[in-house]
């Protein structure tokens, strides 16, 4: 169940909010705006579909990121979910986006951008921030204690995850890959 909506993302149609980005049938225009949020869908070589959301000056970034991701999942056919497995896969994507964006808020001066890439088999999520810290699951993991579960959740749900830093550039990109539902 979504923590920002009182219903499962497969139960209702796409959100009417401004965090949707342009539809895949619209041309990709750099700087295309959805309200005050820059959301640019593109199709890269090889048929991969890419959506980017800039958080510049935005508040409420975690629900904004979830709504943006939900719209991408609708555009890419992951939602509405026809089966429980497909619904669970979509929920996993939304949860990982929430965790990565939340970690950027709590530990890295906030996120700069969310990028989601989809091909037929994998969704790649990338959150960039200006923080210097290194995300890692807390060890030992203490399931009964509040907080500190974000990267443990990411590690458990994802095929792989990691951190990319560019020498001489402040910040990092935290990425995660999830498999498409069967």
mmCIF file with all atom_site columns, N, CA, C and O in Angstrom, residues 5 7-8 13 18 30 39 47 54 58 73 85 89 95 98 111 113 115 127-128 135-136 148 152 157-158 164-166:
data_model
loop_
_atom_site.group_PDB
_atom_site.id
_atom_site.type_symbol
_atom_site.label_atom_id
_atom_site.label_alt_id
_atom_site.label_comp_id
_atom_site.label_asym_id
_atom_site.label_entity_id
_atom_site.label_seq_id
_atom_site.pdbx_PDB_ins_code
_atom_site.Cartn_x
_atom_site.Cartn_y
_atom_site.Cartn_z
_atom_site.occupancy
_atom_site.B_iso_or_equiv
_atom_site.pdbx_formal_charge
_atom_site.auth_seq_id
_atom_site.auth_comp_id
_atom_site.auth_asym_id
_atom_site.auth_atom_id
_atom_site.pdbx_PDB_model_num
ATOM 1   N N  . UNK A 1 5   ? -0.780 7.602  -0.662  1.00 0.00 ? 5   UNK A N  1
ATOM 2   C CA . UNK A 1 5   ? -2.113 7.503  -1.219  1.00 0.00 ? 5   UNK A CA 1
ATOM 3   C C  . UNK A 1 5   ? -2.906 6.469  -0.423  1.00 0.00 ? 5   UNK A C  1
ATOM 4   O O  . UNK A 1 5   ? -2.351 5.469  0.009   1.00 0.00 ? 5   UNK A O  1
ATOM 5   N N  . UNK A 1 7   ? -4.808 4.302  -1.541  1.00 0.00 ? 7   UNK A N  1
ATOM 6   C CA . UNK A 1 7   ? -5.147 3.177  -2.392  1.00 0.00 ? 7   UNK A CA 1
ATOM 7   C C  . UNK A 1 7   ? -3.898 2.693  -3.116  1.00 0.00 ? 7   UNK A C  1
ATOM 8   O O  . UNK A 1 7   ? -2.919 3.403  -3.219  1.00 0.00 ? 7   UNK A O  1
ATOM 9   N N  . UNK A 1 8   ? -3.969 1.477  -3.605  1.00 0.00 ? 8   UNK A N  1
ATOM 10  C CA . UNK A 1 8   ? -2.875 0.901  -4.378  1.00 0.00 ? 8   UNK A CA 1
ATOM 11  C C  . UNK A 1 8   ? -2.748 1.626  -5.707  1.00 0.00 ? 8   UNK A C  1
ATOM 12  O O  . UNK A 1 8   ? -3.757 2.045  -6.282  1.00 0.00 ? 8   UNK A O  1
ATOM 13  N N  . UNK A 1 13  ? -6.825 5.356  -11.961 1.00 0.00 ? 13  UNK A N  1
ATOM 14  C CA . UNK A 1 13  ? -6.087 5.830  -13.129 1.00 0.00 ? 13  UNK A CA 1
ATOM 15  C C  . UNK A 1 13  ? -4.952 6.753  -12.753 1.00 0.00 ? 13  UNK A C  1
ATOM 16  O O  . UNK A 1 13  ? -4.691 6.993  -11.581 1.00 0.00 ? 13  UNK A O  1
ATOM 17  N N  . UNK A 1 18  ? 0.218  17.790 -11.256 1.00 0.00 ? 18  UNK A N  1
ATOM 18  C CA . UNK A 1 18  ? 1.180  18.384 -12.172 1.00 0.00 ? 18  UNK A CA 1
ATOM 19  C C  . UNK A 1 18  ? 2.498  17.655 -12.230 1.00 0.00 ? 18  UNK A C  1
ATOM 20  O O  . UNK A 1 18  ? 3.377  18.067 -12.963 1.00 0.00 ? 18  UNK A O  1
ATOM 21  N N  . UNK A 1 30  ? 13.391 19.732 -24.158 1.00 0.00 ? 30  UNK A N  1
ATOM 22  C CA . UNK A 1 30  ? 14.147 20.077 -22.955 1.00 0.00 ? 30  UNK A CA 1
ATOM 23  C C  . UNK A 1 30  ? 13.453 21.229 -22.266 1.00 0.00 ? 30  UNK A C  1
ATOM 24  O O  . UNK A 1 30  ? 13.087 22.212 -22.910 1.00 0.00 ? 30  UNK A O  1
ATOM 25  N N  . UNK A 1 39  ? 9.817  18.149 -16.101 1.00 0.00 ? 39  UNK A N  1
ATOM 26  C CA . UNK A 1 39  ? 9.682  16.714 -16.294 1.00 0.00 ? 39  UNK A CA 1
ATOM 27  C C  . UNK A 1 39  ? 9.835  16.432 -17.776 1.00 0.00 ? 39  UNK A C  1
ATOM 28  O O  . UNK A 1 39  ? 8.993  16.837 -18.561 1.00 0.00 ? 39  UNK A O  1
ATOM 29  N N  . UNK A 1 47  ? 15.607 1.982  -27.647 1.00 0.00 ? 47  UNK A N  1
ATOM 30  C CA . UNK A 1 47  ? 14.241 1.887  -27.173 1.00 0.00 ? 47  UNK A CA 1
ATOM 31  C C  . UNK A 1 47  ? 14.057 2.102  -25.681 1.00 0.00 ? 47  UNK A C  1
ATOM 32  O O  . UNK A 1 47  ? 12.970 1.944  -25.172 1.00 0.00 ? 47  UNK A O  1
ATOM 33  N N  . UNK A 1 54  ? 13.380 17.418 -12.156 1.00 0.00 ? 54  UNK A N  1
ATOM 34  C CA . UNK A 1 54  ? 14.256 18.320 -11.408 1.00 0.00 ? 54  UNK A CA 1
ATOM 35  C C  . UNK A 1 54  ? 13.523 18.797 -10.161 1.00 0.00 ? 54  UNK A C  1
ATOM 36  O O  . UNK A 1 54  ? 12.354 19.176 -10.222 1.00 0.00 ? 54  UNK A O  1
ATOM 37  N N  . UNK A 1 58  ? 11.769 22.969 -5.215  1.00 0.00 ? 58  UNK A N  1
ATOM 38  C CA . UNK A 1 58  ? 10.512 22.306 -4.869  1.00 0.00 ? 58  UNK A CA 1
ATOM 39  C C  . UNK A 1 58  ? 10.483 21.899 -3.400  1.00 0.00 ? 58  UNK A C  1
ATOM 40  O O  . UNK A 1 58  ? 11.517 21.626 -2.799  1.00 0.00 ? 58  UNK A O  1
ATOM 41  N N  . UNK A 1 73  ? 5.200  4.877  -14.675 1.00 0.00 ? 73  UNK A N  1
ATOM 42  C CA . UNK A 1 73  ? 4.775  3.478  -14.687 1.00 0.00 ? 73  UNK A CA 1
ATOM 43  C C  . UNK A 1 73  ? 3.502  3.289  -15.510 1.00 0.00 ? 73  UNK A C  1
ATOM 44  O O  . UNK A 1 73  ? 3.346  2.284  -16.211 1.00 0.00 ? 73  UNK A O  1
ATOM 45  N N  . UNK A 1 85  ? 1.469  -9.876 -8.899  1.00 0.00 ? 85  UNK A N  1
ATOM 46  C CA . UNK A 1 85  ? 2.913  -9.749 -9.095  1.00 0.00 ? 85  UNK A CA 1
ATOM 47  C C  . UNK A 1 85  ? 3.277  -8.424 -9.754  1.00 0.00 ? 85  UNK A C  1
ATOM 48  O O  . UNK A 1 85  ? 4.253  -7.775 -9.378  1.00 0.00 ? 85  UNK A O  1
ATOM 49  N N  . UNK A 1 89  ? 5.458  -5.394 -8.129  1.00 0.00 ? 89  UNK A N  1
ATOM 50  C CA . UNK A 1 89  ? 6.634  -4.829 -8.801  1.00 0.00 ? 89  UNK A CA 1
ATOM 51  C C  . UNK A 1 89  ? 6.527  -3.313 -8.882  1.00 0.00 ? 89  UNK A C  1
ATOM 52  O O  . UNK A 1 89  ? 7.503  -2.596 -8.632  1.00 0.00 ? 89  UNK A O  1
ATOM 53  N N  . UNK A 1 95  ? 8.430  2.346  -3.771  1.00 0.00 ? 95  UNK A N  1
ATOM 54  C CA . UNK A 1 95  ? 9.095  2.320  -2.473  1.00 0.00 ? 95  UNK A CA 1
ATOM 55  C C  . UNK A 1 95  ? 10.574 2.671  -2.605  1.00 0.00 ? 95  UNK A C  1
ATOM 56  O O  . UNK A 1 95  ? 11.102 3.456  -1.817  1.00 0.00 ? 95  UNK A O  1
ATOM 57  N N  . UNK A 1 98  ? 10.927 6.338  -3.142  1.00 0.00 ? 98  UNK A N  1
ATOM 58  C CA . UNK A 1 98  ? 10.701 7.032  -1.865  1.00 0.00 ? 98  UNK A CA 1
ATOM 59  C C  . UNK A 1 98  ? 11.925 6.962  -0.966  1.00 0.00 ? 98  UNK A C  1
ATOM 60  O O  . UNK A 1 98  ? 12.318 7.962  -0.366  1.00 0.00 ? 98  UNK A O  1
ATOM 61  N N  . UNK A 1 111 ? 17.553 16.193 -2.725  1.00 0.00 ? 111 UNK A N  1
ATOM 62  C CA . UNK A 1 111 ? 17.846 15.694 -4.065  1.00 0.00 ? 111 UNK A CA 1
ATOM 63  C C  . UNK A 1 111 ? 17.865 16.826 -5.083  1.00 0.00 ? 111 UNK A C  1
ATOM 64  O O  . UNK A 1 111 ? 17.187 17.837 -4.920  1.00 0.00 ? 111 UNK A O  1
ATOM 65  N N  . UNK A 1 113 ? 17.872 15.814 -8.701  1.00 0.00 ? 113 UNK A N  1
ATOM 66  C CA . UNK A 1 113 ? 17.140 15.275 -9.847  1.00 0.00 ? 113 UNK A CA 1
ATOM 67  C C  . UNK A 1 113 ? 16.843 13.797 -9.650  1.00 0.00 ? 113 UNK A C  1
ATOM 68  O O  . UNK A 1 113 ? 17.617 13.076 -9.027  1.00 0.00 ? 113 UNK A O  1
ATOM 69  N N  . UNK A 1 115 ? 15.992 10.508 -12.096 1.00 0.00 ? 115 UNK A N  1
ATOM 70  C CA . UNK A 1 115 ? 15.950 10.001 -13.462 1.00 0.00 ? 115 UNK A CA 1
ATOM 71  C C  . UNK A 1 115 ? 15.511 8.551  -13.401 1.00 0.00 ? 115 UNK A C  1
ATOM 72  O O  . UNK A 1 115 ? 16.046 7.764  -12.616 1.00 0.00 ? 115 UNK A O  1
ATOM 73  N N  . UNK A 1 127 ? 19.027 8.995  -8.320  1.00 0.00 ? 127 UNK A N  1
ATOM 74  C CA . UNK A 1 127 ? 18.763 10.235 -7.592  1.00 0.00 ? 127 UNK A CA 1
ATOM 75  C C  . UNK A 1 127 ? 20.089 10.941 -7.382  1.00 0.00 ? 127 UNK A C  1
ATOM 76  O O  . UNK A 1 127 ? 21.003 10.385 -6.783  1.00 0.00 ? 127 UNK A O  1
ATOM 77  N N  . UNK A 1 128 ? 20.186 12.163 -7.899  1.00 0.00 ? 128 UNK A N  1
ATOM 78  C CA . UNK A 1 128 ? 21.420 12.935 -7.710  1.00 0.00 ? 128 UNK A CA 1
ATOM 79  C C  . UNK A 1 128 ? 21.217 13.931 -6.577  1.00 0.00 ? 128 UNK A C  1
ATOM 80  O O  . UNK A 1 128 ? 20.113 14.426 -6.345  1.00 0.00 ? 128 UNK A O  1
ATOM 81  N N  . UNK A 1 135 ? 25.940 6.326  1.152   1.00 0.00 ? 135 UNK A N  1
ATOM 82  C CA . UNK A 1 135 ? 24.826 5.520  1.649   1.00 0.00 ? 135 UNK A CA 1
ATOM 83  C C  . UNK A 1 135 ? 25.229 4.060  1.791   1.00 0.00 ? 135 UNK A C  1
ATOM 84  O O  . UNK A 1 135 ? 25.998 3.528  0.982   1.00 0.00 ? 135 UNK A O  1
ATOM 85  N N  . UNK A 1 136 ? 24.732 3.432  2.833   1.00 0.00 ? 136 UNK A N  1
ATOM 86  C CA . UNK A 1 136 ? 24.987 2.011  3.076   1.00 0.00 ? 136 UNK A CA 1
ATOM 87  C C  . UNK A 1 136 ? 23.927 1.491  4.037   1.00 0.00 ? 136 UNK A C  1
ATOM 88  O O  . UNK A 1 136 ? 23.462 2.236  4.906   1.00 0.00 ? 136 UNK A O  1
ATOM 89  N N  . UNK A 1 148 ? 16.507 4.076  9.823   1.00 0.00 ? 148 UNK A N  1
ATOM 90  C CA . UNK A 1 148 ? 17.695 3.359  9.407   1.00 0.00 ? 148 UNK A CA 1
ATOM 91  C C  . UNK A 1 148 ? 17.453 2.156  8.521   1.00 0.00 ? 148 UNK A C  1
ATOM 92  O O  . UNK A 1 148 ? 18.334 1.321  8.351   1.00 0.00 ? 148 UNK A O  1
ATOM 93  N N  . UNK A 1 152 ? 18.658 -0.696 3.502   1.00 0.00 ? 152 UNK A N  1
ATOM 94  C CA . UNK A 1 152 ? 18.416 -2.130 3.677   1.00 0.00 ? 152 UNK A CA 1
ATOM 95  C C  . UNK A 1 152 ? 17.252 -2.551 2.773   1.00 0.00 ? 152 UNK A C  1
ATOM 96  O O  . UNK A 1 152 ? 17.310 -3.581 2.101   1.00 0.00 ? 152 UNK A O  1
ATOM 97  N N  . UNK A 1 157 ? 15.195 -5.172 -2.232  1.00 0.00 ? 157 UNK A N  1
ATOM 98  C CA . UNK A 1 157 ? 14.246 -5.144 -3.344  1.00 0.00 ? 157 UNK A CA 1
ATOM 99  C C  . UNK A 1 157 ? 14.898 -5.100 -4.716  1.00 0.00 ? 157 UNK A C  1
ATOM 100 O O  . UNK A 1 157 ? 14.280 -5.492 -5.704  1.00 0.00 ? 157 UNK A O  1
ATOM 101 N N  . UNK A 1 158 ? 16.120 -4.613 -4.790  1.00 0.00 ? 158 UNK A N  1
ATOM 102 C CA . UNK A 1 158 ? 16.734 -4.322 -6.081  1.00 0.00 ? 158 UNK A CA 1
ATOM 103 C C  . UNK A 1 158 ? 17.651 -5.427 -6.579  1.00 0.00 ? 158 UNK A C  1
ATOM 104 O O  . UNK A 1 158 ? 18.235 -6.174 -5.796  1.00 0.00 ? 158 UNK A O  1
ATOM 105 N N  . UNK A 1 164 ? 27.583 6.658  -7.728  1.00 0.00 ? 164 UNK A N  1
ATOM 106 C CA . UNK A 1 164 ? 28.513 7.165  -8.730  1.00 0.00 ? 164 UNK A CA 1
ATOM 107 C C  . UNK A 1 164 ? 28.923 8.571  -8.322  1.00 0.00 ? 164 UNK A C  1
ATOM 108 O O  . UNK A 1 164 ? 28.074 9.416  -8.034  1.00 0.00 ? 164 UNK A O  1
ATOM 109 N N  . UNK A 1 165 ? 30.223 8.802  -8.296  1.00 0.00 ? 165 UNK A N  1
ATOM 110 C CA . UNK A 1 165 ? 30.760 10.137 -8.027  1.00 0.00 ? 165 UNK A CA 1
ATOM 111 C C  . UNK A 1 165 ? 31.621 10.548 -9.210  1.00 0.00 ? 165 UNK A C  1
ATOM 112 O O  . UNK A 1 165 ? 32.318 9.716  -9.784  1.00 0.00 ? 165 UNK A O  1
ATOM 113 N N  . UNK A 1 166 ? 31.573 11.816 -9.535  1.00 0.00 ? 166 UNK A N  1
ATOM 114 C CA . UNK A 1 166 ? 32.419 12.359 -10.589 1.00 0.00 ? 166 UNK A CA 1
ATOM 115 C C  . UNK A 1 166 ? 33.519 13.164 -9.910  1.00 0.00 ? 166 UNK A C  1
ATOM 116 O O  . UNK A 1 166 ? 33.218 14.090 -9.140  1.00 0.00 ? 166 UNK A O  1
#
